[in-house]
Short mmCIF file of C-alpha atoms and ligand atoms in Angstrom, two decimals:
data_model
loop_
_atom_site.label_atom_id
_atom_site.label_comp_id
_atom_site.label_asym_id
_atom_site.label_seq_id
_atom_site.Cartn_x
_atom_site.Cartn_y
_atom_site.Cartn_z
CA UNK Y 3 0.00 0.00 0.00
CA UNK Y 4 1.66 3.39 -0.87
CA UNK Y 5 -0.01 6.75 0.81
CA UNK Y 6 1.02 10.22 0.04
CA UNK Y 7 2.56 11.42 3.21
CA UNK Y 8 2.78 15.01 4.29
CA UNK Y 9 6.99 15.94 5.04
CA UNK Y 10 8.34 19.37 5.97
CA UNK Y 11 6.86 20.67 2.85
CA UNK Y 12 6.42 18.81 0.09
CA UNK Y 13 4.59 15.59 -0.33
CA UNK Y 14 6.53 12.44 -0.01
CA UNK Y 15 5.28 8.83 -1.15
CA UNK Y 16 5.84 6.10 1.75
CA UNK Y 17 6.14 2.53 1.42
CA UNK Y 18 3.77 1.20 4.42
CA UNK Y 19 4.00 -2.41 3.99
CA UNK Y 20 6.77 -4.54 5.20
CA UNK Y 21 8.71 -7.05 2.73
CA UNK Y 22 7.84 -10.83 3.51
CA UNK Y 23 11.33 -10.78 4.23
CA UNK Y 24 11.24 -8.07 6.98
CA UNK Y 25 8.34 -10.12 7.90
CA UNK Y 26 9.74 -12.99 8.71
CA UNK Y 27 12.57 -11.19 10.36
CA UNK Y 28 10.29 -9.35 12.77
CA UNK Y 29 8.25 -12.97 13.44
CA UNK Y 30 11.86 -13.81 14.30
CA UNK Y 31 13.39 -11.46 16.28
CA UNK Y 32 9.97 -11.55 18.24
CA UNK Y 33 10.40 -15.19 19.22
CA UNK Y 34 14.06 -14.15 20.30
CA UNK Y 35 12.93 -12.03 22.50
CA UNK Y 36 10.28 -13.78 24.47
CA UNK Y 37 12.35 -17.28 24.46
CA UNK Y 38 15.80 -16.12 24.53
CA UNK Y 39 16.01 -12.85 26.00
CA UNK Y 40 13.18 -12.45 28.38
CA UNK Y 41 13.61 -15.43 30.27
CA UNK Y 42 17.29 -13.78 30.96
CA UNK Y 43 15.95 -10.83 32.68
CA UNK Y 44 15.84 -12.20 36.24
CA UNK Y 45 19.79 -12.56 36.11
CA UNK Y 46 19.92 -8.34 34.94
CA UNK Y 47 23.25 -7.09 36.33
CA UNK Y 48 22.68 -4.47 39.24
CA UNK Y 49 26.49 -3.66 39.13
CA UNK Y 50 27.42 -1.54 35.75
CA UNK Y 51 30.84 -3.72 35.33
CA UNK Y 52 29.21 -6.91 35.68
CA UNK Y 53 27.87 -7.28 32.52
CA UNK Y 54 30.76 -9.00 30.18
CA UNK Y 55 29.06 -12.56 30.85
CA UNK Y 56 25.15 -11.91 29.96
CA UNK Y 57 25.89 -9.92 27.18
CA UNK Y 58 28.40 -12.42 25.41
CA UNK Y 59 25.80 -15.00 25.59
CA UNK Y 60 22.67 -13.38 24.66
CA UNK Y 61 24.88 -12.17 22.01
CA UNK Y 62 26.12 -15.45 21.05
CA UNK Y 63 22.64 -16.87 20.69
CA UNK Y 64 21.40 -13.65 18.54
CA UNK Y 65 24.24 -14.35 16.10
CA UNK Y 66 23.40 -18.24 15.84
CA UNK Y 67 19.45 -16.89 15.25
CA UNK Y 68 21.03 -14.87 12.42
CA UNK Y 69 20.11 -11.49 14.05
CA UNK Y 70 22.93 -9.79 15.57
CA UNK Y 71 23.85 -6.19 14.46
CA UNK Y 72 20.89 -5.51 12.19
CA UNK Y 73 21.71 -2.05 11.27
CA UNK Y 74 25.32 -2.93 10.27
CA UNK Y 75 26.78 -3.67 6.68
CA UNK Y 76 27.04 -6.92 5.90
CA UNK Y 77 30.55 -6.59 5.00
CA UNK Y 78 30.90 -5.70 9.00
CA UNK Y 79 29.05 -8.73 9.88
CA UNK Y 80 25.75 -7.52 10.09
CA UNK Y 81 22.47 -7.73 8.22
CA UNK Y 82 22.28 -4.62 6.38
CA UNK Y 83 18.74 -3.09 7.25
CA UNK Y 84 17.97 0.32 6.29
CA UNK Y 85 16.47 2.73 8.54
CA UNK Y 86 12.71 1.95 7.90
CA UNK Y 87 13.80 -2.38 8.45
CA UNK Y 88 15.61 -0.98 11.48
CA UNK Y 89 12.75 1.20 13.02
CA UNK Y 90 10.65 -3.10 12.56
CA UNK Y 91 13.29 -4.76 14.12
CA UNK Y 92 14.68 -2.78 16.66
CA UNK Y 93 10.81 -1.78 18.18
CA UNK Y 94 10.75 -5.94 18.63
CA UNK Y 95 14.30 -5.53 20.57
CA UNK Y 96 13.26 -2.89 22.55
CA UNK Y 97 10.62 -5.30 23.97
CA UNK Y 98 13.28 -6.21 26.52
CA UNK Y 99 15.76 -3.52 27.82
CA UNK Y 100 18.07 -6.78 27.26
CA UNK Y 101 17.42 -6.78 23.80
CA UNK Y 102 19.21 -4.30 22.68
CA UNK Y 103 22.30 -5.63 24.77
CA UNK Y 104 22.02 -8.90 23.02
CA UNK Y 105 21.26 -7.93 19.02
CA UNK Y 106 24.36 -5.41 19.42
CA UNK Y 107 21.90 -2.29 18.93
CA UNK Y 108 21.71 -0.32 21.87
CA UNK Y 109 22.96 2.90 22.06
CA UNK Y 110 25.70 4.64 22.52
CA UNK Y 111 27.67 1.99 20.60
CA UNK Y 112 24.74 1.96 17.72
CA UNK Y 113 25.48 5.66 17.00
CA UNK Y 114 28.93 5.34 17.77
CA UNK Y 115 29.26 2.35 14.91
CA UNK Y 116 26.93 4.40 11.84
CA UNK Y 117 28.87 7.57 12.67
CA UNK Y 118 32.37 5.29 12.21
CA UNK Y 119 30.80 3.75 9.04
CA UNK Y 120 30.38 6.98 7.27
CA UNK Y 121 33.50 9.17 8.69
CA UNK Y 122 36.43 7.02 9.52
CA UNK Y 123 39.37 6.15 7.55
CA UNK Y 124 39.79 2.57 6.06
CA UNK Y 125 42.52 2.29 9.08
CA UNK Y 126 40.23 3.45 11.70
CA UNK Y 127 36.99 0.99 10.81
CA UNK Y 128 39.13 -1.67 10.80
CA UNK Y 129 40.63 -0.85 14.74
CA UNK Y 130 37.45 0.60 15.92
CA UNK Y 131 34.53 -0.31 13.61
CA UNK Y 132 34.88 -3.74 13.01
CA UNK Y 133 35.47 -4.91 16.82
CA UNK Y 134 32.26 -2.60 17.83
CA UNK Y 135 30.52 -4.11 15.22
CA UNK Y 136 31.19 -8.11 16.14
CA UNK Y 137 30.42 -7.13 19.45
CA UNK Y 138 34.02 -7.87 20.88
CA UNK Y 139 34.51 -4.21 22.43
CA UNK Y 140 32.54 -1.65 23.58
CA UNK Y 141 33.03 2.17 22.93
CA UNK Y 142 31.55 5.38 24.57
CA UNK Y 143 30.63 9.04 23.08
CA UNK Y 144 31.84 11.94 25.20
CA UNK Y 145 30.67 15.23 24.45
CA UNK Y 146 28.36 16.50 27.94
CA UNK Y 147 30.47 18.23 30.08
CA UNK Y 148 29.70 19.38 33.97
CA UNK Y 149 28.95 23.44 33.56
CA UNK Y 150 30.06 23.20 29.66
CA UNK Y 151 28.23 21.34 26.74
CA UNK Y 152 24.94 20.04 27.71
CA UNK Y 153 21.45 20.70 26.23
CA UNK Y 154 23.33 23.49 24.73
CA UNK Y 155 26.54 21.87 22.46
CA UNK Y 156 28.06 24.82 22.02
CA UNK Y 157 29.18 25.37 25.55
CA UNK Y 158 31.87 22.94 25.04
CA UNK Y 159 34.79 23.83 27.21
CA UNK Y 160 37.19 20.86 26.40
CA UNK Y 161 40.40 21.99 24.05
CA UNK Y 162 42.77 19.84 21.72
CA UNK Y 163 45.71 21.94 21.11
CA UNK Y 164 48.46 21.48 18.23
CA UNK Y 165 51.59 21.23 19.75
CA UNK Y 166 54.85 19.56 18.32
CA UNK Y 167 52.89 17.11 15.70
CA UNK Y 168 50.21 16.11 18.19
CA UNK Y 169 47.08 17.08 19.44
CA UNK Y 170 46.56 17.36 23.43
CA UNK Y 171 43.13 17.23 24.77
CA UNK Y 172 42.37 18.77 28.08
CA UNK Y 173 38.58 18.74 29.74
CA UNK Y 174 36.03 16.94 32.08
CA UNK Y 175 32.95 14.87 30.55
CA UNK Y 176 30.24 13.78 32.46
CA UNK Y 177 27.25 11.07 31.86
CA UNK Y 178 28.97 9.16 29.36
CA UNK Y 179 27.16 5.95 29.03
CA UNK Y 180 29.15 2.88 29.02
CA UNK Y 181 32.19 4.35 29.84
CA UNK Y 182 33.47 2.04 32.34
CA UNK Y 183 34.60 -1.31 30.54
CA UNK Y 184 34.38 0.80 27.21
CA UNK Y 185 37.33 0.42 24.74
CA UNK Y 186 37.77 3.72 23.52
CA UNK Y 187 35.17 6.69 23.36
CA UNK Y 188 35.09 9.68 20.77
CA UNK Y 189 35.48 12.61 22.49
CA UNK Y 190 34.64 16.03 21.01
CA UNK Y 191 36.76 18.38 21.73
CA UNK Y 192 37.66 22.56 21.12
CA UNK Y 193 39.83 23.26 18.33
CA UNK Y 194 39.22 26.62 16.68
CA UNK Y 195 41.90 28.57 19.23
CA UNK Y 196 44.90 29.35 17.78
CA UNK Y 197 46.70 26.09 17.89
CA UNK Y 198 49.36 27.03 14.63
CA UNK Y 199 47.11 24.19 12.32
CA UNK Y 200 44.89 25.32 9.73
CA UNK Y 201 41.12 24.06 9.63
CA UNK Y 202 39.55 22.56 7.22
CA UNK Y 203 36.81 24.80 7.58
CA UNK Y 204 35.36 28.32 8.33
CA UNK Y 205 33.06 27.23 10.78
CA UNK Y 206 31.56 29.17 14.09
CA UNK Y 207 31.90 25.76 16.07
CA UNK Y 208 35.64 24.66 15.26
CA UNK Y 209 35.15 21.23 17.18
CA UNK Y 210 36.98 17.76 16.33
CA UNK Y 211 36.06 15.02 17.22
CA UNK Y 212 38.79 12.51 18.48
CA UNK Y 213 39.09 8.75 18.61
CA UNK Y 214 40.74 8.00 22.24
CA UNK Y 215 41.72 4.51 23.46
CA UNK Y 216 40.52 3.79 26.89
CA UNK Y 217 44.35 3.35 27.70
CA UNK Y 218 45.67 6.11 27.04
CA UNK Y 219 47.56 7.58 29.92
CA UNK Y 220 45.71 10.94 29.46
CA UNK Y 221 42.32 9.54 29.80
CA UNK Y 222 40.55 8.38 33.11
CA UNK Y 223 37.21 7.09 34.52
CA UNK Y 224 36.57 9.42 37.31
CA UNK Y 225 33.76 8.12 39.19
CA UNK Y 226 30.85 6.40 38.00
CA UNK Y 227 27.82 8.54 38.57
CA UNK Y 228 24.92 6.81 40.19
CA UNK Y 229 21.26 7.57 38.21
CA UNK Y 230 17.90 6.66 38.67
CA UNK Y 231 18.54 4.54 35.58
CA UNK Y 232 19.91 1.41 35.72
CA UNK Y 233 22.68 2.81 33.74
CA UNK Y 234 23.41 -0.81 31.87
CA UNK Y 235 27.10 -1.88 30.64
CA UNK Y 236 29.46 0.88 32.05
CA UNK Y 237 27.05 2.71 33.94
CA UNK Y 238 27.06 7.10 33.22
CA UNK Y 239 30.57 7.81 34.18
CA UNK Y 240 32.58 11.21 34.66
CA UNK Y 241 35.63 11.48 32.69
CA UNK Y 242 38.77 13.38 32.24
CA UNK Y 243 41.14 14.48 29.75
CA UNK Y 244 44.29 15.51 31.31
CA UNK Y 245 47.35 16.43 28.37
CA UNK Y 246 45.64 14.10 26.49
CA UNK Y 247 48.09 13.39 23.77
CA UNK Y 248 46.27 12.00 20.09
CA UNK Y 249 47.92 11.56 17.04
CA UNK Y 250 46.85 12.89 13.46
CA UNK Y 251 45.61 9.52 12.91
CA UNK Y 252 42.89 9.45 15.83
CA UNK Y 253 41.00 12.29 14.24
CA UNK Y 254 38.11 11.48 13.42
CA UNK Y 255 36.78 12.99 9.88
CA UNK Y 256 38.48 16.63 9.40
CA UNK Y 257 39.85 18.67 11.94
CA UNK Y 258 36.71 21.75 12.34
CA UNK Y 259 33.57 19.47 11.60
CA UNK Y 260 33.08 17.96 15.12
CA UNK Y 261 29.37 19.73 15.36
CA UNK Y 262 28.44 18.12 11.83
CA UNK Y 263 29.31 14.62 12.42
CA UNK Y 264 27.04 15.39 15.61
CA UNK Y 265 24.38 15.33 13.68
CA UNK Y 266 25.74 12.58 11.48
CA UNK Y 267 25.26 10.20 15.11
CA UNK Y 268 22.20 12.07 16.72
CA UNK Y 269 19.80 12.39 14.10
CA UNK Y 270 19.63 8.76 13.65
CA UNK Y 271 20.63 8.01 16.72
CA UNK Y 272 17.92 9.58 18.43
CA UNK Y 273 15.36 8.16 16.24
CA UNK Y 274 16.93 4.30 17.04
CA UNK Y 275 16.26 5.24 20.89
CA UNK Y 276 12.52 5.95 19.87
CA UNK Y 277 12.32 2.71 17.74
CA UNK Y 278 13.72 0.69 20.66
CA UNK Y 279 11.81 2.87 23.25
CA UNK Y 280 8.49 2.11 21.88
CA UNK Y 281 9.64 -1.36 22.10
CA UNK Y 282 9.39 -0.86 25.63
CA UNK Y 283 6.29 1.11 26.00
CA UNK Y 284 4.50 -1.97 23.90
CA UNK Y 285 6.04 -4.34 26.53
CA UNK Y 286 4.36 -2.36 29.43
CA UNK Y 287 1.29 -1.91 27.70
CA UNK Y 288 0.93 -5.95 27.41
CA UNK Y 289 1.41 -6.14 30.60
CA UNK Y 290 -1.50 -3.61 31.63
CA UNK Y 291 -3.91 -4.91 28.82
CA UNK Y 292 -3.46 -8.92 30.31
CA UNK Y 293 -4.02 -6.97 33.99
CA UNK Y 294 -6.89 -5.50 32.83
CA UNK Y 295 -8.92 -8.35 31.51
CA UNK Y 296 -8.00 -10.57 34.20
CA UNK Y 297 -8.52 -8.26 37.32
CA UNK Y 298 -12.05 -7.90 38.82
CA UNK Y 299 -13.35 -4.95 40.11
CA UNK Y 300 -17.06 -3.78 41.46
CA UNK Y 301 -18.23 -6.70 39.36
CA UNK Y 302 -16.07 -6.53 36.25
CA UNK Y 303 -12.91 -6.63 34.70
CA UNK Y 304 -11.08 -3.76 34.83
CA UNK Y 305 -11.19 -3.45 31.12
CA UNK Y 306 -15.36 -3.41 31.34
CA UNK Y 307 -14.81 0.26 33.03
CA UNK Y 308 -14.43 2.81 31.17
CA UNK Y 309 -11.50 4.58 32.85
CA UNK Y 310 -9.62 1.73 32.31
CA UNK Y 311 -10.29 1.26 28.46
CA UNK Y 312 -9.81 5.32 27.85
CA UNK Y 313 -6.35 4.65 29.38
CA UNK Y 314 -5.58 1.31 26.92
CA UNK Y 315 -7.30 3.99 23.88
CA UNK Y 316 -4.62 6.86 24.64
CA UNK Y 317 -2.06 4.33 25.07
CA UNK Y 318 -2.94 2.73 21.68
CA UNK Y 319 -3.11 5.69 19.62
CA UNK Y 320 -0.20 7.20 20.97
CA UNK Y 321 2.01 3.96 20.34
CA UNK Y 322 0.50 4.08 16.47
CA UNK Y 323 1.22 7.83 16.30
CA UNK Y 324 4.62 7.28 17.38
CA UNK Y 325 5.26 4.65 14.81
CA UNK Y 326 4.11 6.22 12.08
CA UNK Y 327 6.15 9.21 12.83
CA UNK Y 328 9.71 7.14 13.50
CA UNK Y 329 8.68 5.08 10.23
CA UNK Y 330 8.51 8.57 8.44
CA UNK Y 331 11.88 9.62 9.62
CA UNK Y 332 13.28 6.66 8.81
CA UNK Y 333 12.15 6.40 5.45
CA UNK Y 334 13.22 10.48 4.77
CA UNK Y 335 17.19 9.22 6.31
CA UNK Y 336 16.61 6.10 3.88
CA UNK Y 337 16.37 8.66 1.18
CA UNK Y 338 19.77 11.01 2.10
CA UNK Y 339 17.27 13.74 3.76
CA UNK Y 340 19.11 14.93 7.28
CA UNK Y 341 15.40 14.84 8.67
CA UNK Y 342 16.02 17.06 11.42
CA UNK Y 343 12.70 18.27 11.20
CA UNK Y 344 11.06 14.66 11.44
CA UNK Y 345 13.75 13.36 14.33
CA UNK Y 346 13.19 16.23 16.45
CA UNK Y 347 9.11 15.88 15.96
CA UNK Y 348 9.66 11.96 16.73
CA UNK Y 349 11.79 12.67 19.34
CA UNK Y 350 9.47 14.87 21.74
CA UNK Y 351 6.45 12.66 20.61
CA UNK Y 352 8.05 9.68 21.20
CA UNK Y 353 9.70 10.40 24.65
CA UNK Y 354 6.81 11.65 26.12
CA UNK Y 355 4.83 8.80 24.52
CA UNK Y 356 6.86 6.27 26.03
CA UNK Y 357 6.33 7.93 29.78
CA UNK Y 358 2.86 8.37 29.49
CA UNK Y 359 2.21 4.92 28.04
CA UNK Y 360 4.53 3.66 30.62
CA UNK Y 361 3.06 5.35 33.80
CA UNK Y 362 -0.73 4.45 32.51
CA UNK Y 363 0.41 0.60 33.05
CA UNK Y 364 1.77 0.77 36.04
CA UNK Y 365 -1.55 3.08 37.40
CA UNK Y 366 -3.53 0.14 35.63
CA UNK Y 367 -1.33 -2.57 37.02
CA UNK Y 368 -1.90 -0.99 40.98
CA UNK Y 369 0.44 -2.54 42.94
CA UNK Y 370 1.74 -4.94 40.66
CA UNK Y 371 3.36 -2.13 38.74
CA UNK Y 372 5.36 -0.79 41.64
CA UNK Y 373 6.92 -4.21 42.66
CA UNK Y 374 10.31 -5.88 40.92
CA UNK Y 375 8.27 -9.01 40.14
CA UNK Y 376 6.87 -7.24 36.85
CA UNK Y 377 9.45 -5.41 34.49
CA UNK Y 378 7.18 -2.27 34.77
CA UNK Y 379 8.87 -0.48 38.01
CA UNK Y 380 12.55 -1.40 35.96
CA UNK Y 381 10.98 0.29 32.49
CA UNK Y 382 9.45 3.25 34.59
CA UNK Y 383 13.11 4.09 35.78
CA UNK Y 384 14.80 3.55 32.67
CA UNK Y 385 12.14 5.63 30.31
CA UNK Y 386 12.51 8.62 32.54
CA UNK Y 387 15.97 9.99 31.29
CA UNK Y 388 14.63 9.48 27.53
CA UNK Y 389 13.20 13.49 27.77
CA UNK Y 390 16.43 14.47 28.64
CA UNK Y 391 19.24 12.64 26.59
CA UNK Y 392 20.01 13.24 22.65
CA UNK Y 393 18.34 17.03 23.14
CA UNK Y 394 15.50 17.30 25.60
CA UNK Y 395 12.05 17.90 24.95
CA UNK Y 396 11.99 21.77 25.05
CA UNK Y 397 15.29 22.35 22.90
CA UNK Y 398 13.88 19.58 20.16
CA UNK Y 399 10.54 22.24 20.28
CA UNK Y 400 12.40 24.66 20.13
CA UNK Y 401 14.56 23.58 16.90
CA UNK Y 402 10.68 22.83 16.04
CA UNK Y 403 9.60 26.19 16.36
CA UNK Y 404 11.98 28.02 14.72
CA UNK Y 405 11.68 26.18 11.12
CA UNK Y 406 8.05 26.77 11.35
CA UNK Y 407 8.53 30.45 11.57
CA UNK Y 408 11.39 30.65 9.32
CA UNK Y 409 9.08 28.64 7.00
CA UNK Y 410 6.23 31.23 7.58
CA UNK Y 411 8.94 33.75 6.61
CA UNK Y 412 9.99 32.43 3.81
CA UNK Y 413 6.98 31.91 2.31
CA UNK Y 414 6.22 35.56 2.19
C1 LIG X 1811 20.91 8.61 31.01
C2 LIG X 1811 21.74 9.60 30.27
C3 LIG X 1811 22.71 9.16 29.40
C4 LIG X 1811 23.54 10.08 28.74
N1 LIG X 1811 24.54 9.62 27.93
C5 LIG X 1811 25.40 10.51 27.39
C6 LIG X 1811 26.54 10.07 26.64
O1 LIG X 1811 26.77 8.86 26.45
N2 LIG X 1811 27.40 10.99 26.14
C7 LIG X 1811 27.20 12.32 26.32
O2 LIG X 1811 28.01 13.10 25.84
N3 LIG X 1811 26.13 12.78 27.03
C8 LIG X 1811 25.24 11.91 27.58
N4 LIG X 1811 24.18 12.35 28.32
C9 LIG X 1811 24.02 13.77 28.52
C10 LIG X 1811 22.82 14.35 27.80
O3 LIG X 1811 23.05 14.41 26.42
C11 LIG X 1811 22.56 15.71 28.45
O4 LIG X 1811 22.00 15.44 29.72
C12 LIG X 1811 21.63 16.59 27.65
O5 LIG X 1811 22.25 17.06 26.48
C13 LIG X 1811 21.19 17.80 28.48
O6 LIG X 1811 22.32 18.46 28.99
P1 LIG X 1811 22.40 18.79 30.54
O7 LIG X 1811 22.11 17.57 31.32
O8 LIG X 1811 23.66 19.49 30.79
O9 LIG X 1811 21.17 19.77 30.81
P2 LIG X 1811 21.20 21.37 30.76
O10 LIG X 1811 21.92 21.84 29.55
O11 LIG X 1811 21.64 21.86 32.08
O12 LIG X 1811 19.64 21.64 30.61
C14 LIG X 1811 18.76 21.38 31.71
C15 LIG X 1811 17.33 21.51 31.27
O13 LIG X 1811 17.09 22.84 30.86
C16 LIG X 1811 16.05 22.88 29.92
N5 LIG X 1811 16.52 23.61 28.72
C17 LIG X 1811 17.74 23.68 28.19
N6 LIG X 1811 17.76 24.46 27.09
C18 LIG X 1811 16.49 24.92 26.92
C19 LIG X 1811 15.83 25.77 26.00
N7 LIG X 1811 16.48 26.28 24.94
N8 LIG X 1811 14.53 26.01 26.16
C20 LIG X 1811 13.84 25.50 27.20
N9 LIG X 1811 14.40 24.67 28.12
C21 LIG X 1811 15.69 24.40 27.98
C22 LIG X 1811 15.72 21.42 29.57
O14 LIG X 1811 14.56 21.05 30.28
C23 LIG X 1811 16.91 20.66 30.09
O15 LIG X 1811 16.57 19.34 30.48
C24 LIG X 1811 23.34 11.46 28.96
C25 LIG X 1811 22.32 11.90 29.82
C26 LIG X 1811 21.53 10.99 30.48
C27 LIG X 1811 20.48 11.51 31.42
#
C-alpha cells in the first residue's frame, strides 16, 4: 500500500507495507525475545561492570538466530537493514531492555558504529569499527560536560591543542554511558583557538572530534555517577582528559567538523532510541492490557470500566502515532534527507509517549506495577531519562519552532 505522506513541505510517497522478508525477520526477532532474552531478565546485572558474561551470551545466541547487528553492513558482519527495516526490528528488541544488549543495537555503541561507518578512515573501521561491530569491544561518546556542553553543544569547554605534531586534549565529561569497561570513546573536543594548524573549515563551532583509546595515559574514569537509571554496561561515568596526547591519525573525519558529524550520530541516533523505546512502551502496555482483563473490580474486569479502556485507547493511539512518525523519519534518512525536522518531531512525541504509556500501566497494574516481580517499576526508571538525553524535549521544540517560523517567513 503506498499513501502520500505530508513531510516538511512537500509531499513524499511512503512505502507502508513490510517485505515478507522483513516479515519474517520481525516474526523472528519476536520469538528471540520472548524465548531467549526475556527469560534472561531475572539474572539483569545491578552492578554496571558486571555485565561482560550476559551480554556475550545473549549475544552469542542472537548471532546463531542470524540477528545480531541488524543495522550494520554486511561486509561488518551484520544484516544490512535500512532505517525503515531498522525502526521493525529494533521496536521488537526494545521489547526487553536486554534486547538491545544482546542484538548489538543499543545505544551509545549503535550511533557510535553508523557515525564510524560513514566518517572514519579505512585504518580506523578496521581498529574501531569492526570490533564494535562483532560485538568484541565496547566504545563510549563523550561530548556532555559538567557546567560546559549540555542541552546546549556549544558550551563545550574541552580543548585539543596542536603542539609539536600532536594534538593534546584537556577537559572533564560527564554522563557518558558505558564508559566504564568501554574500549575507547570519541570525544569532542575545542579546536578553533589558535593552535598554529589550519582548519579545514570556516566554521563558528571549530570542534573535532577525536578517537581516544581507553588506555591512554591521558584519559581516566573518574567516578561512575549513580542515576535513577539502571545505567546498563558501564554505567554514566565522569571522565577526564588531562594532556591528552592523540595523534593525526585518531581524528576522526576533518579537523573543524566535530558539530556536523554530531548530527551525522544524533539524528539517527535519536530516532533508534525511539524505535527501541516504543519497544518498551508496547512491553508495558501488554502487561497492563493482560491486567486489565484478568482483574475484577465492582463486578467486572477492569477493562469493562471505562477509565480503564480510555487509558488502553490513549495508550494505543499514541504507540501508532509514534510509529508512524519514526517510520517517516526513517524512510526520509533512507532517502539522504538529514530529517532534522522529522527526528526532532519523533523525538518529543516519542519520549513523552513512552512515559505516558509507561506510567498508565503501572496506574492500571496498581500494585503490581510498583513491585520488581513485573518489568514495569525497571521500564518506569529507565524511560525517565529518555526526555532528557540526545536534546530534551523543550530544545527539540524549540529547533521545532523556529523552522516553522522561518518557513512562515519564507513563504512571504
Ligand atoms: C541517562 C543519560 C545518558 C547520557 N549519555 C550521554 C553520553 O553517552 N554521552 C554524552 O556526551 N552525554 C550523555 N548524556 C548527557 C545528555 O546528552 C545531556 O544530559 C543533555 O544534552 C542535556 O544536557 P544537561 O544535562 O547538561 O542539561 P542542561 O543543559 O543543564 O539543561 C537542563 C534543562 O534545561 C532545559 N533547557 C535547556 N535548554 C532549553 C531551551 N532552549 N529552552 C527550554 N528549556 C531548555 C531542559 O529542560 C533541560 O533538560 C546522557 C544523559 C543521560 C540523562
Amino acid at each position: 500500500m503506498r499513501l502520500a505522506v505530508a513531510a516538511f513541505l512537500p509531499f513524499e510517497s511512503m512505502e507502508f507495507s513490510l517485505s515478507p522478508e522483513l516479515r519474517d525477520l520481525q516474526a523472528r526477532t519476536r520469538t528471540f525475545i520472548d524465548e531467549i532474552v526475556i527469560p534472561a531478565e531475572p539474572r539483569l546485572p545491578r552492578d554496571v561492570s558486571d555485565w561482560v558474561d550476559l551480554r556475550g551470551e545473549l549475544q552469542d545466541a542472537a548471532k546463531q538466530a542470524g540477528l545480531f547487528a541488524p543495522h550494520i553492513p554486511q561486509e561488518y558482519g551484520g544484516l544490512g537493514l535500512n532505517w525503515r527495516d531498522c525502526a521493525v526490528i529494533f521496536e521488537e528488541a526494545g521489547r526487553s531492555l536486554l534486547g538491545p544488549q544482546a542484538l548489538n543495537c543499543a545505544a551509545p555503541d549503535e550511533g557510535n558504529m553508523h557515525m564510524l561507518e560513514k566518517i572514519a578512515s579505512p585504518a580506523q573501521k578496521e581498529k574501531y569499527l569492526r570490533p564494535l561491530a562483532q560485538g568484541k569491544i565496547r566504545s563510549c561518546f563523550s561530548m556532555t560536560e559538567p557546567n560546559g556542553a549540555g542541552a546546549d553543544p556549544n558550551l563545550l569547554k574541552t580543548r585539543a591543542e596542536y603542539r609539536d605534531g600532536k594534538w593534546i586534549i584537556n577537559g572533564r565529561k560527564w554522563f557518558i554511558s558505558g564508559a566504564i569497561g568501554a574500549s575507547y570513546t570519541i570525544c569532542m573536543a575545542r579546536t578553533q583557538a589558535t593552535d598554529g594548524r589550519p582548519q579545514t573549515t570556516e566554521k563558528r563551532s571549530g570542534a573535532t572530534m577525536f578517537l581516544v583509546d581507553a588506555d591512554n595515559p591521558g584519559f581516566r574514569i573518574v567516578r561512575h555517577v549513580p542515576t535513577l537509571d539502571l545505567g546498563w554496561p558501564g554505567g554514566h561515568a565522569e571522565v577526564e582528559f588531562v594532556n591528552c596526547e592523540a595523534s593525526d591519525d585518531a581524528v576522526l573525519g576533518a579537523v573543524g567538523e566535530g558539530f556536523e558529524y554530531a548530527q551525522v550520530r544524533l539524528g539517527p541516533a535519536r530516532l533508534t532510541h525511539c524505535m527501541r523505546w516504543l519497544g518498551a512502551a508496547r512491553r508495558a502496555n501488554e502487561y497492563a492490557v493482560k491486567y486489565a482483563n484478568a482483574r475484577e473490580s465492582f463486578g467486572k474486569t477492569l477493562a469493562e470500566h471505562q477509565g480503564v479502556q480510555f487509558m488502553l485507547a490513549d495508550s494505543e493511539i499514541e504507540m501508532h502515532a509514534a510509529r508512524l512518525m519514526i517510520w517517516h523519519a526513517a524512510y526520509l534518512l533512507d532517502q539522504g534527507d538529514k530529517a532534522r525536522h522529522e527526528t526532532s518531531m519523533a523525538k518529543v512525541f516519542v519520549a513523552e509517549t513512552v512515559n505516558r504509556v509507561i506510567d498508565r500501566a503501572v496506574q492500571i497494574c496498581g500494585s503490581h506495577g510498583i513491585a520488581e516481580d513485573w518489568p514495569l517499576a525497571l521500564l518506569y526508571r529507565e524511560h525517565r531519562a529518555f526526555r532528557i538525553y540526545d536534546g530534551p524535549s523543550e530544545v527539540h521544540r524549540m529547533s521545532v519552532g523556529r523552522r516553522v517560523a522561518r518557513r512562515a517567513l519564507a513563504a512571504k
